[in-house]
Structures are given as C-alpha cells and as structure tokens.
Coordinates of C-alpha atoms in Angstrom, one line a residue:
M150 CA -18.4 -2.5 18.1
A151 CA -16.0 -4.0 15.5
R152 CA -15.2 -2.2 12.4
F153 CA -14.7 -4.0 9.1
G154 CA -13.5 -3.2 5.6
P155 CA -13.0 -3.8 2.8
K156 CA -9.7 -2.7 4.3
A157 CA -8.1 -2.1 0.9
A158 CA -7.1 1.5 1.4
E159 CA -5.0 1.3 4.6
D160 CA -5.0 5.1 4.8
E161 CA -8.7 5.4 5.1
D162 CA -9.8 6.7 8.5
D163 CA -13.6 6.2 8.1
Q164 CA -14.2 2.7 9.2
R165 CA -17.9 2.9 10.2
P166 CA -19.4 0.2 12.4
I167 CA -21.4 -2.4 10.5
P168 CA -23.1 -5.7 11.3
A169 CA -21.1 -8.8 10.9
S170 CA -23.7 -10.4 8.6
G171 CA -26.4 -9.0 6.4
G172 CA -29.6 -10.9 7.3
G173 CA -31.2 -13.7 5.4
G174 CA -32.3 -11.9 2.3
G175 CA -29.3 -12.6 0.2
L176 CA -26.7 -10.2 -1.3
T177 CA -27.8 -7.3 -3.3
L178 CA -25.8 -6.1 -6.3
R179 CA -24.8 -3.0 -4.3
A180 CA -23.2 -5.3 -1.7
M181 CA -21.5 -7.4 -4.3
L182 CA -19.9 -4.5 -6.3
P183 CA -17.0 -3.8 -3.8
N184 CA -16.2 -7.5 -3.6
A185 CA -16.3 -7.9 -7.3
I186 CA -13.7 -5.1 -7.6
T187 CA -11.5 -6.9 -5.0
A188 CA -11.9 -10.1 -7.0
A189 CA -10.9 -8.3 -10.2
A190 CA -7.8 -6.9 -8.4
L191 CA -6.9 -10.4 -7.3
C192 CA -7.3 -11.8 -10.8
S193 CA -5.2 -9.0 -12.2
G194 CA -2.3 -9.6 -9.8
L195 CA -2.3 -13.4 -10.3
T196 CA -2.5 -13.0 -14.1
G197 CA 0.6 -11.0 -13.8
I198 CA 2.4 -14.2 -12.6
R199 CA 1.2 -16.0 -15.7
F200 CA 2.7 -13.3 -18.0
A201 CA 5.9 -13.4 -16.0
T202 CA 6.2 -17.2 -16.7
E203 CA 6.2 -16.3 -20.4
G204 CA 8.8 -13.5 -20.0
M205 CA 6.3 -10.7 -20.7
W206 CA 7.6 -8.5 -17.9
A207 CA 5.9 -5.3 -18.8
F208 CA 2.5 -7.0 -19.0
A209 CA 3.2 -8.8 -15.7
I210 CA 4.1 -5.7 -13.8
G211 CA 1.5 -3.6 -15.5
L212 CA -1.2 -6.0 -14.2
V213 CA 0.1 -5.7 -10.6
V214 CA 0.0 -2.0 -11.0
L215 CA -3.6 -2.3 -12.2
A216 CA -4.4 -4.4 -9.2
G217 CA -3.1 -1.6 -7.0
V218 CA -5.5 0.9 -8.8
L219 CA -8.4 -1.4 -8.3
D220 CA -7.4 -1.9 -4.6
G221 CA -7.7 1.8 -4.1
F222 CA -11.3 1.7 -5.2
D223 CA -12.9 -1.2 -3.4
G224 CA -12.9 0.2 0.1
R225 CA -14.1 3.6 -1.1
V226 CA -16.9 2.0 -3.2
A227 CA -17.9 -0.1 -0.1
R228 CA -18.2 3.0 2.0
L229 CA -20.0 5.0 -0.7
L230 CA -22.6 2.3 -1.1
N231 CA -22.7 1.4 2.7
A232 CA -21.8 -2.1 1.7
Q233 CA -19.0 -2.9 4.2
S234 CA -18.9 -6.5 5.5
R235 CA -16.7 -8.9 7.4
F236 CA -16.6 -11.1 4.2
G237 CA -15.3 -8.1 2.2
A238 CA -12.6 -7.4 4.7
E239 CA -11.4 -11.0 4.7
L240 CA -11.5 -11.2 1.0
D241 CA -9.6 -7.9 0.6
S242 CA -6.8 -9.0 2.9
L243 CA -6.4 -12.3 1.1
A244 CA -6.4 -10.5 -2.3
D245 CA -3.8 -8.0 -1.1
S246 CA -1.5 -10.7 0.2
L247 CA -1.5 -12.5 -3.1
S248 CA -1.5 -9.4 -5.4
F249 CA 1.0 -7.3 -3.5
G250 CA 3.0 -10.0 -1.7
V251 CA 3.2 -13.3 -3.7
A252 CA 2.8 -11.9 -7.2
P253 CA 5.6 -9.2 -6.9
A254 CA 7.9 -11.7 -5.2
L255 CA 7.5 -14.3 -7.9
I256 CA 7.7 -11.8 -10.8
V257 CA 10.9 -10.1 -9.4
F258 CA 12.4 -13.6 -8.8
M259 CA 11.8 -14.8 -12.3
W260 CA 12.9 -11.5 -13.8
S261 CA 16.2 -11.1 -11.9
L262 CA 16.7 -13.2 -8.8
E263 CA 17.1 -16.6 -10.4
G264 CA 20.7 -15.5 -11.1
W265 CA 21.3 -15.8 -7.3
S266 CA 18.8 -18.5 -6.7
T267 CA 19.3 -19.3 -3.0
F268 CA 19.5 -15.8 -1.6
G269 CA 17.2 -14.4 -4.2
W270 CA 14.5 -16.9 -3.3
L271 CA 15.0 -16.1 0.4
A272 CA 14.5 -12.4 -0.4
A273 CA 11.3 -13.3 -2.4
L274 CA 10.0 -15.3 0.5
A275 CA 10.8 -12.6 2.9
F276 CA 8.9 -10.1 0.8
A277 CA 5.8 -12.2 0.5
I278 CA 5.9 -13.0 4.3
C279 CA 6.4 -9.4 5.3
C280 CA 3.4 -8.4 3.2
A281 CA 1.2 -11.0 4.9
L282 CA 2.5 -9.9 8.3
R283 CA 1.8 -6.3 7.5
L284 CA -1.8 -7.0 6.6
A285 CA -2.3 -9.2 9.7
R286 CA -0.9 -6.4 11.9
F287 CA -3.3 -3.9 10.3
N288 CA -6.3 -6.2 10.8
A289 CA -5.3 -7.0 14.4
R290 CA -5.1 -3.2 15.2
I291 CA -8.2 -2.1 13.4
D292 CA -10.3 -2.0 16.6
L293 CA -7.7 -0.4 18.8
D294 CA -8.3 3.1 19.9
D295 CA -4.7 3.8 20.8
Q296 CA -3.1 4.2 17.4
P297 CA -0.8 7.3 17.5
H298 CA 0.2 7.1 13.8
K299 CA -3.4 6.7 12.6
S300 CA -4.8 9.4 14.8
A301 CA -2.2 11.8 13.4
G302 CA -3.2 10.9 9.8
F303 CA -0.1 8.6 9.2
L304 CA 0.4 5.0 8.4
T305 CA 2.7 2.5 10.1
G306 CA 5.2 1.2 7.7
V307 CA 4.9 1.2 3.9
P308 CA 1.4 0.0 2.6
A309 CA 1.3 -3.3 0.7
P310 CA 0.4 -1.8 -2.7
V311 CA 3.1 0.8 -2.4
G312 CA 5.6 -1.9 -1.3
A313 CA 4.8 -3.8 -4.5
G314 CA 5.3 -0.7 -6.6
L315 CA 8.6 0.0 -4.9
A316 CA 9.8 -3.6 -5.4
F317 CA 9.5 -3.0 -9.2
T318 CA 11.5 0.2 -9.3
P319 CA 14.6 -1.5 -10.7
F320 CA 12.5 -2.9 -13.5
Y321 CA 11.1 0.5 -14.4
L322 CA 14.7 1.8 -14.8
W323 CA 16.0 -1.3 -16.6
N324 CA 13.1 -1.3 -19.0
E325 CA 13.7 2.4 -20.0
T326 CA 17.5 2.5 -19.9
G327 CA 18.5 -1.0 -20.8
I328 CA 21.3 -0.8 -18.2
E329 CA 21.8 -4.4 -17.0
L330 CA 22.9 -3.2 -13.5
F331 CA 19.3 -2.7 -12.7
R332 CA 18.7 -6.4 -13.3
D333 CA 21.6 -7.5 -11.2
P334 CA 20.4 -10.3 -8.9
V335 CA 22.5 -9.2 -5.9
L336 CA 21.2 -5.6 -6.2
N337 CA 17.6 -6.8 -6.5
T338 CA 17.9 -9.2 -3.6
V339 CA 19.1 -6.4 -1.3
W340 CA 16.4 -4.1 -2.7
L341 CA 13.6 -6.6 -2.2
A342 CA 14.8 -7.2 1.4
V343 CA 14.9 -3.5 2.2
I344 CA 11.3 -2.9 0.9
A345 CA 10.1 -6.0 2.8
S346 CA 11.6 -4.5 6.0
L347 CA 9.9 -1.2 5.3
M348 CA 6.5 -2.8 5.1
I349 CA 6.7 -4.3 8.6
S350 CA 8.6 -1.4 10.1
N351 CA 7.1 0.9 12.7
L352 CA 8.0 4.0 10.8
P353 CA 5.3 6.6 10.4
T354 CA 4.7 7.1 6.7
L355 CA 2.6 9.7 4.9
S356 CA -1.0 8.9 4.0
W357 CA -3.6 11.0 2.1
G358 CA -4.9 12.1 5.5
S359 CA -1.6 13.6 6.5
I360 CA -1.2 15.7 3.3
R361 CA -3.0 19.0 3.7
P362 CA -1.8 21.5 1.1
R363 CA -2.2 25.2 1.7
R364 CA -5.0 26.9 -0.1
S365 CA -2.5 28.9 -2.1
V366 CA -1.0 25.8 -3.7
R367 CA -4.2 23.8 -4.4
L368 CA -4.7 24.9 -7.9
P369 CA -1.1 24.3 -9.0
L370 CA -1.3 20.9 -7.2
I371 CA -4.4 20.0 -9.2
A372 CA -2.6 21.0 -12.4
F373 CA 0.4 19.0 -11.4
T374 CA -1.8 15.9 -10.7
G375 CA -3.3 16.2 -14.2
L376 CA 0.1 16.5 -15.8
A377 CA 1.3 13.4 -13.8
F378 CA -1.7 11.4 -15.1
A379 CA -0.8 12.5 -18.7
A380 CA 2.8 11.5 -18.1
L381 CA 1.6 8.1 -16.8
L382 CA -0.2 7.5 -20.0
L383 CA 2.7 8.7 -22.3
E384 CA 5.7 7.5 -20.3
P385 CA 4.4 5.0 -17.8
W386 CA 7.7 3.4 -16.6
W387 CA 9.6 6.7 -16.2
T388 CA 6.6 8.1 -14.3
L389 CA 6.3 5.1 -12.0
A390 CA 10.0 5.3 -11.4
A391 CA 9.7 9.0 -10.5
I392 CA 6.7 8.3 -8.2
S393 CA 8.6 5.5 -6.4
I394 CA 11.8 7.5 -5.9
G395 CA 9.7 10.5 -4.8
Y396 CA 7.9 8.4 -2.3
L397 CA 11.2 7.2 -0.8
L398 CA 12.5 10.8 -0.7
L399 CA 9.4 12.0 1.2
M400 CA 9.8 9.4 3.9
P401 CA 12.3 11.5 5.9
Y402 CA 9.8 14.4 5.6
G403 CA 7.1 12.2 7.0
L404 CA 9.3 11.3 10.0
V405 CA 10.0 14.9 10.7
K406 CA 6.4 15.9 10.4
Y407 CA 5.2 13.1 12.7
G408 CA 7.9 14.0 15.2
R409 CA 6.6 17.5 15.4
I410 CA 3.0 16.3 15.9
R411 CA 4.2 13.9 18.6
Q412 CA 6.2 16.6 20.4
R413 CA 3.2 19.0 20.3
R414 CA 0.9 16.2 21.7
M415 CA 3.4 15.6 24.5
Q416 CA 3.5 19.3 25.3
D417 CA -0.3 19.5 25.3
A418 CA -0.5 16.5 27.6
A419 CA 2.0 17.9 30.0
A420 CA 0.1 21.2 30.1
A421 CA -3.1 19.5 30.8
A422 CA -1.7 17.3 33.6
P423 CA -2.4 18.5 37.1
A424 CA 0.5 20.1 38.9
P425 CA 2.3 18.0 41.6
G426 CA 0.6 18.3 44.9
A427 CA -2.6 19.7 43.5
A428 CA -5.8 18.4 45.0

C-alpha cells in the first residue's frame, strides 16, 4: 500500500499507510492543521523574496530559516494527529520546492550574484532545479523497499531545508564580519553550484535516525542543545554559520559510518549465503 506524507521531514522513517482520500464528511480541524503549517512555511519562504527585493537581507533569510523550522513540524504533527494524506504530501513537496529552492536562489542572486549576472543566474537556476529534482526523487522512492541509505538511518544527499541553510552561509559570515569577500559573486556562484550538486548527490548523509549518542553523553548533549538554542537567540548569524560549517565537517564522518554499516551488511549477507555445492 502506498505511503504518504506530509513528507516535510525527509529523515522521518515512520511513513504509515493511510488511505488516499478521507471519505465524504469533509476535513476536520485535526486534518487541516498539518497542511496549515505547510502553508505557513510556504508563505514564510515566499515573503522572504519580497523582503529581498527591498534589500532587507536579514529579514529575507530569516524568513526562509523560519520556513525550515515550520517544515520540521508539519510531518511530525500529521503523524501525531494521524492526519497524513496524499493532498498533504503533494502540498508539502510544492512548498519545499518554492521555500527551499526558488526562494534561496532568488535571494542569493539579488544579494550577490547580480554582479556576475549570466553565470550567477545559471547557478541560481541550477540550485532551484536541483532542489525540485531532489524532492521528486524522494517522492518517487518513497514506496521502494530497497533503500540502503534509509534502512541504515541515513539520507541520500543533502535535504532541501539544509541545502537552503547552507546556501546562505556566505551571508551569515558577511553580515557578521562585513568582509566583502563573502559577497563576491564568483565565490557565491561556485558555492551555490556546489550545494546544488550535494542536494542531488547519492552521498549518504546523517539524519536524526543515524545519530545515536551513548548513554554517558546524553546529559551533556542535552545541555549543549540548550546552549545552542540560547546562542541562536543571542547571536543567530554566528550560530547558523557554525551549524552550517559543522554539518559540512560531519559529512565525511557520515560517509565513514555508512561505509562501516555497508561492510557489516555485506559480511552478514556472505555469512548467511549457502556454501557452494550445498544442497
């Protein structure tokens, strides 16, 4: 049976089967809430474009970040309320494509890439297209049982909301330091193209399901999370820059960790296979 969203959080493993439609009694408020959150995320991302046209870069990027926060809730709320639907899944994919593909591409272009208009625009287009392709790939694979990355608790490529956050990393640094190098159109064209390629790559990337801290470090980790939240309130741009850079630095760790899991699976499969010549 098909499994539907809202897809929002791509690292969610629990995609329970639900009916494609909900009968003829109309929608309940419970069923509408996840879709309302998705719509709010879409409005937030698109309003970021409006602020960018007025040169209000911090507001523009802050609204895309807010869209990412809302995107992290809609799927969880849908599962909590048992309000998953095909409509919600389709709405979520459309909202993600606009909020984390189109909006970041246009904002970065207006902020930096206009200085190298032709190649900068091509990079912006590539980013928006790669985001849409990533979402389409995710939706096309959602019913497949053979997903080695997902079954190991990993994602395939960089998720769309994370890609949007990474695309803004030069802005975080420029806004705090004032160093014009971070606004250089050539640098940002290359940066945007790299992030776009990471979104559609086949690299295994860490998800919440792949992070299993030892019991001995759970309390320090909770304390660190609280401090990180406080830092986000006090120094949002430095904190977002640190999160983005930290995510990129953890990607090699994810590759190594998945490689070990894959090797262990291959060894288990070889051990379970019947010996040659066995009846």
